[in-house]
Amino acid sequence: MAVQEAGQGSAAAGAHGGGCTCGDCPHGARAGHRRAVAEFLLKRDEFAAGQGLPAAVAHSASASRQWVSEELTQSAELVAERARAEGGAWLARLWWRTASVVWVLVVVLLLVQALTAIGAGWTSARTAGLLAALVTAGALTAASWFHRARGGALAPVIGEDNRLSTSRAVAGAWVLFVAYAVLVLVGRLVGASGHGERDALIAGLELGRGAGVVTVLAVVCAIAVLVRRVVGVRVLGQRLQKVRADRPRAADLLTDDAGRGTFADIQYVVIGGVALLFAAVRLGRRPDQLPDLPWGLAVVVLISAATYLAGKYAEGGRPVILSVVRAREAGDLDGPIRTGDDIEIRGAGFVPPGAQGADRLSRMVVRIGAVHVHVPLVPVSGGFSNPTDAVLRVPVPADVEPGRVEVQVVTAAGVETNRYGIDVTD
C-alpha cells in the first residue's frame, strides 16, 4: 500500500485535490500526511535493502550510513510537519463532532423516555429530565464553539502533551452527571405545586442522601488535579519522559504514551464507568433526590482511583547508561576505543514512550566529551536497528581528544542520562 500511494502521489495535482496540505483543507492535510508517510516508508525500505545509495558514498560503510541517516531525517521531518497539519485540521473538525454526539444522546434520551412512558404515562420527572438534558447539551455546544480550535467540548480533557487525559475524562464525566442530576431536581422543583413536594425535593439534596456520589466526585476531581501536578513535577525533575502527540485519540484513555494498554488506566475507566452507569440508573428510578450511591460501590471507586494514582507515581524513570563498549564488526581485531571507531552504548530508557517515529529518533544526541554526536538512523525492514531503547551505536569523531572522556545520552524528550567514563586512545 505504501508503494502504491507513493507511486500515485505525483499524479495528484490541483488545489484541494488531494495534494493540498494546508490547514484550511482537512482532506488535503490528511492526504498530504498519508502520502508523506508512504514516501518515507518506501525510502526506508529501499535503503534497508541497500538500494538508492549514490556511488560517491557506496564504498564507505560509515559514509553511506551517515548519508542514509541524513536522508531519512529530512524525510521524517516532512512527515512530522504533515502530521502536525493533519492534527490541527482534525482538532478544528472535532468541535462539531462532539456537539453532534451530545445532541444524539439527547435524542436517545427522548426516545427512551417515550418508550418507557407507554402505559405508565408522561410525568413531570420525565419533563425535568428532558429539559435538564437540553440545558446541558446547549452548554456543551456553546463550549464546543468557543473552544473549536482546541477540540470543542473535549478541550478540558486534552492534556499538555496533546493526548486525552484519563483522569480529566473520568472527572469530567462525573461533573457532567452531577450537574445533570441537580438540573433534574431544579426542573422538578420549578414544576412542583405543593409545599410537601417542594420540601421533599429540597431534602433530596441533603448530604445524607447523596454522600456516596459527593465523595466520589470530590475524589476523582482531586485525582485529576493531583495527577497533573505529579506528572509536571516528575517531568521537570527528569524522572519522567514526555513527548507531544500529533493529535489526541480515544485510545489515550486506556493506553500509555507508546500506545500500550495499561492496567491502571483501564481499571480506572472501567470501574468509574460502571459506577457512573449505576448512578444514572438510580437517578432514573429516584429522580427526586441525588443518586444514593452505595458506600460499597463508592469505596470500590476510591480504591480504583488510588490504584490509578499509584500507577502514575510508578511509571517512567530516568534513562540510564549501564556500559559502553567498542563495537566490533565480524573479522575486526579486538582493541581499545580509538577515534573513528563505533561505540555501543548499553542501558535503558533511551527511547521515550511515543517517540518511536523517525523524526523523534533523529533528535537523539550522544555527548562524547565536548563533542555532540547525532545518533544515526540505521533502517531495517519494518523499522530501525539503531537507535533502540536499550542500545545505541555512534562513531567516535576525530574531534574527541584522546584520554578519559565522559559519554552522556540526550533523549528525544530532552532528558539526560548519567555520565559514563571511557578511555579513548590514539
Tab-separated table of C-alpha atoms in Angstrom:
chain	number	residue	atom	x	y	z
A	1	MET	CA	0.000	0.000	0.000
A	2	ALA	CA	2.832	2.396	0.830
A	3	VAL	CA	4.479	1.762	-2.541
A	4	GLN	CA	1.214	2.264	-4.400
A	5	GLU	CA	0.415	5.533	-2.609
A	6	ALA	CA	3.931	6.822	-3.224
A	7	GLY	CA	3.638	5.989	-6.886
A	8	GLN	CA	0.292	7.717	-7.176
A	9	GLY	CA	1.394	10.782	-5.209
A	10	SER	CA	2.838	12.595	-8.226
A	11	ALA	CA	-0.456	12.174	-10.099
A	12	ALA	CA	-2.388	14.237	-7.545
A	13	ALA	CA	-2.436	17.917	-8.514
A	14	GLY	CA	-4.612	20.968	-8.219
A	15	ALA	CA	-5.742	22.992	-5.245
A	16	HIS	CA	-7.650	20.905	-2.709
A	17	GLY	CA	-7.479	17.907	-4.985
A	18	GLY	CA	-5.583	15.572	-2.657
A	19	GLY	CA	-2.253	17.341	-2.942
A	20	CYS	CA	-3.111	20.290	-0.740
A	21	THR	CA	-1.646	20.193	2.756
A	22	CYS	CA	-2.902	23.482	4.132
A	23	GLY	CA	-4.754	23.645	7.417
A	24	ASP	CA	-7.849	25.077	5.731
A	25	CYS	CA	-8.381	21.848	3.793
A	26	PRO	CA	-8.682	18.915	6.213
A	27	HIS	CA	-8.964	16.334	3.456
A	28	GLY	CA	-5.894	17.759	1.742
A	29	ALA	CA	-3.935	17.741	5.009
A	30	ARG	CA	-4.878	14.107	5.569
A	31	ALA	CA	-3.920	13.149	2.021
A	32	GLY	CA	-0.632	15.036	2.277
A	33	HIS	CA	0.249	13.248	5.506
A	34	ARG	CA	-0.569	9.824	4.103
A	35	ARG	CA	1.488	10.480	1.007
A	36	ALA	CA	4.448	11.707	3.060
A	37	VAL	CA	4.263	8.590	5.230
A	38	ALA	CA	4.099	6.350	2.159
A	39	GLU	CA	7.117	8.037	0.594
A	40	PHE	CA	9.077	7.756	3.834
A	41	LEU	CA	8.292	4.053	4.245
A	42	LEU	CA	9.269	3.400	0.653
A	43	LYS	CA	12.570	5.252	1.067
A	44	ARG	CA	13.339	3.480	4.360
A	45	ASP	CA	12.716	0.028	2.902
A	46	GLU	CA	14.834	0.835	-0.182
A	47	PHE	CA	17.747	1.913	1.995
A	48	ALA	CA	17.302	-1.168	4.185
A	49	ALA	CA	17.619	-3.311	1.070
A	50	GLY	CA	20.801	-1.483	0.025
A	51	GLN	CA	19.179	0.401	-2.828
A	52	GLY	CA	19.331	4.100	-3.710
A	53	LEU	CA	22.870	4.763	-2.449
A	54	PRO	CA	24.933	7.159	-4.595
A	55	ALA	CA	28.214	5.845	-5.915
A	56	ALA	CA	30.172	8.536	-4.064
A	57	VAL	CA	29.351	7.037	-0.640
A	58	ALA	CA	28.707	3.406	-1.519
A	59	HIS	CA	32.378	2.451	-0.987
A	60	SER	CA	32.398	3.549	2.669
A	61	ALA	CA	30.159	1.951	5.283
A	62	SER	CA	30.364	4.938	7.626
A	63	ALA	CA	29.758	7.465	4.849
A	64	SER	CA	26.803	5.533	3.445
A	65	ARG	CA	25.311	5.149	6.914
A	66	GLN	CA	25.619	8.873	7.564
A	67	TRP	CA	24.125	9.739	4.171
A	68	VAL	CA	21.181	7.361	4.676
A	69	SER	CA	20.572	8.798	8.141
A	70	GLU	CA	20.501	12.362	6.825
A	71	GLU	CA	18.122	11.445	4.007
A	72	LEU	CA	15.748	9.652	6.371
A	73	THR	CA	15.911	12.511	8.867
A	74	GLN	CA	14.859	15.050	6.241
A	75	SER	CA	12.049	12.799	5.059
A	76	ALA	CA	10.927	12.216	8.657
A	77	GLU	CA	10.789	15.963	9.302
A	78	LEU	CA	8.434	16.319	6.348
A	79	VAL	CA	6.242	13.540	7.763
A	80	ALA	CA	6.177	15.296	11.139
A	81	GLU	CA	5.198	18.589	9.511
A	82	ARG	CA	2.350	16.913	7.617
A	83	ALA	CA	1.257	15.128	10.820
A	84	ARG	CA	1.039	18.426	12.702
A	85	ALA	CA	-1.026	19.935	9.877
A	86	GLU	CA	-3.390	16.976	9.922
A	87	GLY	CA	-3.644	17.121	13.706
A	88	GLY	CA	-4.599	20.793	13.640
A	89	ALA	CA	-7.219	20.195	10.954
A	90	TRP	CA	-8.588	17.226	12.905
A	91	LEU	CA	-8.966	19.312	16.059
A	92	ALA	CA	-10.725	22.035	14.072
A	93	ARG	CA	-13.293	19.466	12.879
A	94	LEU	CA	-13.758	17.870	16.276
A	95	TRP	CA	-15.941	20.568	17.823
A	96	TRP	CA	-18.991	19.874	15.670
A	97	ARG	CA	-18.496	16.132	16.061
A	98	THR	CA	-18.636	16.414	19.839
A	99	ALA	CA	-21.670	18.693	19.568
A	100	SER	CA	-23.376	16.202	17.259
A	101	VAL	CA	-22.733	13.346	19.689
A	102	VAL	CA	-24.210	15.385	22.536
A	103	TRP	CA	-27.434	16.084	20.629
A	104	VAL	CA	-27.665	12.462	19.510
A	105	LEU	CA	-27.588	11.482	23.187
A	106	VAL	CA	-30.413	13.933	23.852
A	107	VAL	CA	-32.482	12.295	21.109
A	108	VAL	CA	-31.706	8.856	22.562
A	109	LEU	CA	-32.871	10.054	25.983
A	110	LEU	CA	-36.105	11.352	24.439
A	111	LEU	CA	-36.736	8.012	22.724
A	112	VAL	CA	-36.064	6.061	25.920
A	113	GLN	CA	-38.403	8.283	27.889
A	114	ALA	CA	-41.100	7.988	25.235
A	115	LEU	CA	-40.840	4.186	25.182
A	116	THR	CA	-40.857	3.831	28.962
A	117	ALA	CA	-43.811	6.242	29.199
A	118	ILE	CA	-46.038	3.803	27.306
A	119	GLY	CA	-48.526	2.526	29.818
A	120	ALA	CA	-47.069	4.474	32.734
A	121	GLY	CA	-47.795	7.895	31.245
A	122	TRP	CA	-45.701	11.020	30.913
A	123	THR	CA	-44.631	12.501	34.243
A	124	SER	CA	-43.107	15.743	35.436
A	125	ALA	CA	-39.890	13.866	36.196
A	126	ARG	CA	-39.551	12.931	32.514
A	127	THR	CA	-40.093	16.554	31.513
A	128	ALA	CA	-37.492	17.720	34.034
A	129	GLY	CA	-35.006	15.143	32.781
A	130	LEU	CA	-35.502	16.192	29.177
A	131	LEU	CA	-35.190	19.893	29.992
A	132	ALA	CA	-32.025	19.231	32.007
A	133	ALA	CA	-30.576	17.335	29.022
A	134	LEU	CA	-31.408	20.256	26.715
A	135	VAL	CA	-29.713	22.748	29.040
A	136	THR	CA	-26.635	20.533	29.403
A	137	ALA	CA	-26.434	19.946	25.655
A	138	GLY	CA	-26.780	23.647	24.955
A	139	ALA	CA	-23.979	24.485	27.387
A	140	LEU	CA	-21.700	21.843	25.870
A	141	THR	CA	-22.468	23.078	22.361
A	142	ALA	CA	-21.607	26.646	23.335
A	143	ALA	CA	-18.386	25.439	24.958
A	144	SER	CA	-17.564	23.483	21.799
A	145	TRP	CA	-17.968	26.608	19.687
A	146	PHE	CA	-15.775	28.805	21.876
A	147	HIS	CA	-13.080	26.106	22.042
A	148	ARG	CA	-13.466	24.882	18.465
A	149	ALA	CA	-9.751	25.339	17.721
A	150	ARG	CA	-8.805	23.070	20.632
A	151	GLY	CA	-11.205	20.168	20.180
A	152	GLY	CA	-14.539	21.608	21.223
A	153	ALA	CA	-16.069	20.159	24.372
A	154	LEU	CA	-13.089	17.821	24.719
A	155	ALA	CA	-10.646	20.711	25.180
A	156	PRO	CA	-10.662	20.486	29.019
A	157	VAL	CA	-9.720	16.780	28.930
A	158	ILE	CA	-6.828	17.178	26.464
A	159	GLY	CA	-3.531	17.264	28.303
A	160	GLU	CA	-0.478	19.395	27.691
A	161	ASP	CA	1.040	16.545	25.668
A	162	ASN	CA	-1.917	16.715	23.227
A	163	ARG	CA	-3.365	13.416	24.463
A	164	LEU	CA	-6.676	12.680	26.137
A	165	SER	CA	-6.188	12.615	29.897
A	166	THR	CA	-7.767	9.637	31.651
A	167	SER	CA	-8.071	11.410	34.990
A	168	ARG	CA	-9.658	14.520	33.458
A	169	ALA	CA	-12.061	12.453	31.349
A	170	VAL	CA	-13.308	10.461	34.354
A	171	ALA	CA	-13.624	13.602	36.466
A	172	GLY	CA	-15.384	15.454	33.646
A	173	ALA	CA	-17.908	12.635	33.229
A	174	TRP	CA	-18.792	12.727	36.934
A	175	VAL	CA	-19.042	16.532	36.932
A	176	LEU	CA	-21.448	16.463	33.989
A	177	PHE	CA	-23.544	13.739	35.593
A	178	VAL	CA	-23.848	15.515	38.940
A	179	ALA	CA	-24.690	18.794	37.168
A	180	TYR	CA	-27.378	16.982	35.170
A	181	ALA	CA	-28.795	15.390	38.338
A	182	VAL	CA	-29.018	18.788	40.059
A	183	LEU	CA	-30.714	20.281	36.987
A	184	VAL	CA	-33.303	17.485	37.091
A	185	LEU	CA	-34.104	18.366	40.703
A	186	VAL	CA	-34.249	22.066	39.786
A	187	GLY	CA	-36.711	21.311	36.997
A	188	ARG	CA	-38.882	19.257	39.296
A	189	LEU	CA	-38.715	21.955	41.958
A	190	VAL	CA	-39.899	24.580	39.463
A	191	GLY	CA	-42.852	22.423	38.464
A	192	ALA	CA	-43.779	21.368	41.992
A	193	SER	CA	-47.138	22.712	43.160
A	194	GLY	CA	-47.392	21.621	46.781
A	195	HIS	CA	-45.286	22.554	49.798
A	196	GLY	CA	-44.784	18.908	50.707
A	197	GLU	CA	-43.414	18.035	47.273
A	198	ARG	CA	-41.059	21.005	47.298
A	199	ASP	CA	-39.791	20.135	50.770
A	200	ALA	CA	-39.177	16.542	49.651
A	201	LEU	CA	-37.184	17.720	46.631
A	202	ILE	CA	-35.065	20.070	48.746
A	203	ALA	CA	-34.471	17.242	51.204
A	204	GLY	CA	-33.231	15.156	48.276
A	205	LEU	CA	-30.232	17.491	48.014
A	206	GLU	CA	-29.111	16.829	51.579
A	207	LEU	CA	-25.687	15.311	52.074
A	208	GLY	CA	-27.112	12.229	53.738
A	209	ARG	CA	-28.931	11.280	50.536
A	210	GLY	CA	-26.003	11.673	48.126
A	211	ALA	CA	-22.926	11.256	50.319
A	212	GLY	CA	-21.537	8.469	48.128
A	213	VAL	CA	-21.832	10.458	44.905
A	214	VAL	CA	-20.410	13.611	46.500
A	215	THR	CA	-17.446	11.662	47.885
A	216	VAL	CA	-16.674	10.049	44.538
A	217	LEU	CA	-16.984	13.418	42.785
A	218	ALA	CA	-14.566	15.037	45.226
A	219	VAL	CA	-12.021	12.226	44.909
A	220	VAL	CA	-11.987	11.995	41.091
A	221	CYS	CA	-11.669	15.780	40.777
A	222	ALA	CA	-8.819	15.788	43.292
A	223	ILE	CA	-7.141	12.940	41.392
A	224	ALA	CA	-7.358	14.936	38.131
A	225	VAL	CA	-5.649	17.937	39.727
A	226	LEU	CA	-3.075	15.860	41.611
A	227	VAL	CA	-2.091	13.779	38.592
A	228	ARG	CA	-1.379	16.916	36.582
A	229	ARG	CA	0.862	18.153	39.374
A	230	VAL	CA	2.614	14.803	39.749
A	231	VAL	CA	3.321	14.482	36.029
A	232	GLY	CA	4.568	18.081	35.775
A	233	VAL	CA	6.928	17.746	38.734
A	234	ARG	CA	8.320	14.425	37.507
A	235	VAL	CA	8.899	15.795	34.009
A	236	LEU	CA	10.734	18.851	35.347
A	237	GLY	CA	12.743	16.590	37.646
A	238	GLN	CA	13.730	14.412	34.633
A	239	ARG	CA	12.140	11.361	36.238
A	240	LEU	CA	9.505	11.061	33.511
A	241	GLN	CA	9.886	11.482	29.744
A	242	LYS	CA	7.005	13.030	27.797
A	243	VAL	CA	6.792	13.809	24.098
A	244	ARG	CA	3.936	15.629	22.421
A	245	ALA	CA	1.479	13.630	20.318
A	246	ASP	CA	0.318	14.737	16.885
A	247	ARG	CA	-3.334	14.656	17.976
A	248	PRO	CA	-5.486	13.153	20.745
A	249	ARG	CA	-7.052	9.720	20.237
A	250	ALA	CA	-9.768	7.846	22.103
A	251	ALA	CA	-7.255	5.072	22.838
A	252	ASP	CA	-5.290	7.522	25.007
A	253	LEU	CA	-7.792	6.854	27.795
A	254	LEU	CA	-6.676	3.215	28.061
A	255	THR	CA	-3.037	3.279	26.950
A	256	ASP	CA	0.275	4.877	27.802
A	257	ASP	CA	2.165	7.305	25.569
A	258	ALA	CA	3.535	4.425	23.500
A	259	GLY	CA	0.063	3.060	22.747
A	260	ARG	CA	0.329	0.059	25.062
A	261	GLY	CA	-2.627	-0.763	27.288
A	262	THR	CA	-2.017	-0.011	30.961
A	263	PHE	CA	-3.765	-1.734	33.846
A	264	ALA	CA	-4.062	1.411	35.972
A	265	ASP	CA	-5.847	3.398	33.264
A	266	ILE	CA	-8.096	0.550	32.109
A	267	GLN	CA	-9.357	-0.353	35.574
A	268	TYR	CA	-9.958	3.307	36.428
A	269	VAL	CA	-12.063	3.882	33.303
A	270	VAL	CA	-13.973	0.594	33.632
A	271	ILE	CA	-14.812	0.889	37.323
A	272	GLY	CA	-15.602	4.587	37.026
A	273	GLY	CA	-17.867	3.917	34.037
A	274	VAL	CA	-19.724	1.087	35.789
A	275	ALA	CA	-20.282	3.217	38.900
A	276	LEU	CA	-21.489	6.100	36.730
A	277	LEU	CA	-23.953	3.801	34.952
A	278	PHE	CA	-25.280	2.585	38.300
A	279	ALA	CA	-25.729	6.164	39.480
A	280	ALA	CA	-27.569	7.044	36.255
A	281	VAL	CA	-29.982	4.141	36.776
A	282	ARG	CA	-30.579	5.212	40.371
A	283	LEU	CA	-31.335	8.740	39.168
A	284	GLY	CA	-33.841	7.372	36.681
A	285	ARG	CA	-35.526	5.346	39.417
A	286	ARG	CA	-35.459	8.092	42.046
A	287	PRO	CA	-35.467	11.470	40.252
A	288	ASP	CA	-36.480	13.244	43.462
A	289	GLN	CA	-33.026	13.099	45.071
A	290	LEU	CA	-29.329	12.842	44.332
A	291	PRO	CA	-28.368	9.276	43.391
A	292	ASP	CA	-27.674	7.369	46.597
A	293	LEU	CA	-24.520	5.554	45.507
A	294	PRO	CA	-23.946	2.677	47.974
A	295	TRP	CA	-20.853	3.048	50.099
A	296	GLY	CA	-19.574	-0.321	48.956
A	297	LEU	CA	-19.523	0.818	45.343
A	298	ALA	CA	-18.123	4.209	46.343
A	299	VAL	CA	-15.230	2.540	48.171
A	300	VAL	CA	-14.517	0.421	45.081
A	301	VAL	CA	-14.236	3.630	43.033
A	302	LEU	CA	-11.923	5.154	45.659
A	303	ILE	CA	-9.669	2.080	45.562
A	304	SER	CA	-9.612	2.291	41.773
A	305	ALA	CA	-8.638	5.981	41.952
A	306	ALA	CA	-5.850	5.210	44.440
A	307	THR	CA	-4.551	2.467	42.119
A	308	TYR	CA	-4.549	4.882	39.190
A	309	LEU	CA	-2.640	7.494	41.193
A	310	ALA	CA	-0.093	4.902	42.342
A	311	GLY	CA	0.390	3.870	38.711
A	312	LYS	CA	1.198	7.470	37.791
A	313	TYR	CA	3.845	7.576	40.503
A	314	ALA	CA	5.341	4.262	39.351
A	315	GLU	CA	5.507	4.861	35.600
A	316	GLY	CA	8.505	6.184	33.755
A	317	GLY	CA	12.009	6.621	35.053
A	318	ARG	CA	15.201	8.366	34.083
A	319	PRO	CA	17.240	6.850	31.216
A	320	VAL	CA	20.488	5.289	32.337
A	321	ILE	CA	23.778	4.179	30.728
A	322	LEU	CA	24.924	0.828	32.076
A	323	SER	CA	28.013	0.250	29.937
A	324	VAL	CA	29.890	1.473	26.866
A	325	VAL	CA	31.908	-0.934	24.721
A	326	ARG	CA	33.764	-0.792	21.427
A	327	ALA	CA	31.538	-2.046	18.615
A	328	ARG	CA	33.217	-4.857	16.722
A	329	GLU	CA	32.388	-5.960	13.207
A	330	ALA	CA	32.929	-9.508	12.025
A	331	GLY	CA	36.607	-10.013	11.302
A	332	ASP	CA	37.812	-6.970	13.237
A	333	LEU	CA	40.598	-7.321	15.780
A	334	ASP	CA	39.956	-6.631	19.431
A	335	GLY	CA	41.411	-3.416	20.758
A	336	PRO	CA	40.806	-0.204	22.689
A	337	ILE	CA	38.436	2.568	21.640
A	338	ARG	CA	40.042	4.907	19.100
A	339	THR	CA	38.720	7.925	17.251
A	340	GLY	CA	36.758	6.757	14.242
A	341	ASP	CA	35.602	3.574	15.950
A	342	ASP	CA	31.968	2.868	16.710
A	343	ILE	CA	30.938	2.522	20.329
A	344	GLU	CA	27.904	0.661	21.609
A	345	ILE	CA	26.072	2.304	24.497
A	346	ARG	CA	24.012	-0.137	26.531
A	347	GLY	CA	21.379	0.941	29.015
A	348	ALA	CA	17.636	1.547	29.345
A	349	GLY	CA	15.092	4.247	28.575
A	350	PHE	CA	16.840	5.775	25.567
A	351	VAL	CA	13.617	5.954	23.519
A	352	PRO	CA	10.791	7.704	25.426
A	353	PRO	CA	7.244	6.314	25.079
A	354	GLY	CA	5.640	7.761	21.988
A	355	ALA	CA	8.988	8.688	20.405
A	356	GLN	CA	9.319	5.669	18.122
A	357	GLY	CA	8.879	7.802	14.992
A	358	ALA	CA	11.914	8.607	12.862
A	359	ASP	CA	11.580	12.358	13.464
A	360	ARG	CA	11.891	11.786	17.224
A	361	LEU	CA	14.640	9.160	16.936
A	362	SER	CA	16.717	11.555	14.834
A	363	ARG	CA	16.757	14.062	17.715
A	364	MET	CA	18.781	11.769	19.961
A	365	VAL	CA	22.274	13.029	20.715
A	366	VAL	CA	25.289	11.429	22.391
A	367	ARG	CA	27.712	13.794	24.104
A	368	ILE	CA	31.256	12.388	23.940
A	369	GLY	CA	33.464	14.747	25.867
A	370	ALA	CA	32.764	18.179	24.387
A	371	VAL	CA	31.519	16.804	21.040
A	372	HIS	CA	27.832	16.255	20.301
A	373	VAL	CA	27.172	13.280	18.020
A	374	HIS	CA	23.758	12.767	16.457
A	375	VAL	CA	22.687	9.149	16.615
A	376	PRO	CA	22.471	7.800	13.042
A	377	LEU	CA	19.304	6.087	11.855
A	378	VAL	CA	20.030	2.572	10.588
A	379	PRO	CA	16.995	1.270	8.684
A	380	VAL	CA	15.897	-2.345	8.526
A	381	SER	CA	12.781	-3.850	7.035
A	382	GLY	CA	9.858	-2.528	9.080
A	383	GLY	CA	11.798	-0.214	11.388
A	384	PHE	CA	15.258	0.771	12.633
A	385	SER	CA	18.033	-1.243	14.227
A	386	ASN	CA	19.616	1.909	15.618
A	387	PRO	CA	18.742	3.611	17.889
A	388	THR	CA	16.796	1.334	20.225
A	389	ASP	CA	15.564	1.703	23.778
A	390	ALA	CA	18.442	-0.355	25.193
A	391	VAL	CA	21.318	0.044	22.711
A	392	LEU	CA	22.773	2.993	20.792
A	393	ARG	CA	25.620	2.877	18.323
A	394	VAL	CA	27.549	6.001	17.347
A	395	PRO	CA	31.003	6.752	15.904
A	396	VAL	CA	33.683	8.464	17.951
A	397	PRO	CA	34.511	11.612	15.934
A	398	ALA	CA	38.058	12.738	15.284
A	399	ASP	CA	37.436	15.914	17.328
A	400	VAL	CA	37.392	13.878	20.534
A	401	GLU	CA	40.667	14.307	22.388
A	402	PRO	CA	42.400	11.069	23.445
A	403	GLY	CA	42.228	10.275	27.125
A	404	ARG	CA	39.465	9.908	29.659
A	405	VAL	CA	36.172	11.317	28.344
A	406	GLU	CA	32.602	11.113	29.527
A	407	VAL	CA	29.677	9.787	27.497
A	408	GLN	CA	26.124	11.029	28.027
A	409	VAL	CA	22.916	10.439	26.054
A	410	VAL	CA	20.274	13.135	25.491
A	411	THR	CA	16.927	11.584	24.542
A	412	ALA	CA	14.261	12.980	22.251
A	413	ALA	CA	12.407	14.266	25.329
A	414	GLY	CA	15.432	16.337	26.340
A	415	VAL	CA	16.299	14.158	29.341
A	416	GLU	CA	19.978	13.490	30.046
A	417	THR	CA	21.369	10.185	31.277
A	418	ASN	CA	24.120	9.686	33.783
A	419	ARG	CA	27.718	10.283	32.699
A	420	TYR	CA	29.840	7.254	31.883
A	421	GLY	CA	33.607	7.493	31.519
A	422	ILE	CA	35.568	5.775	28.729
A	423	ASP	CA	39.203	5.812	27.623
A	424	VAL	CA	39.946	6.928	24.045
A	425	THR	CA	43.393	6.169	22.644
A	426	ASP	CA	45.261	7.499	19.609
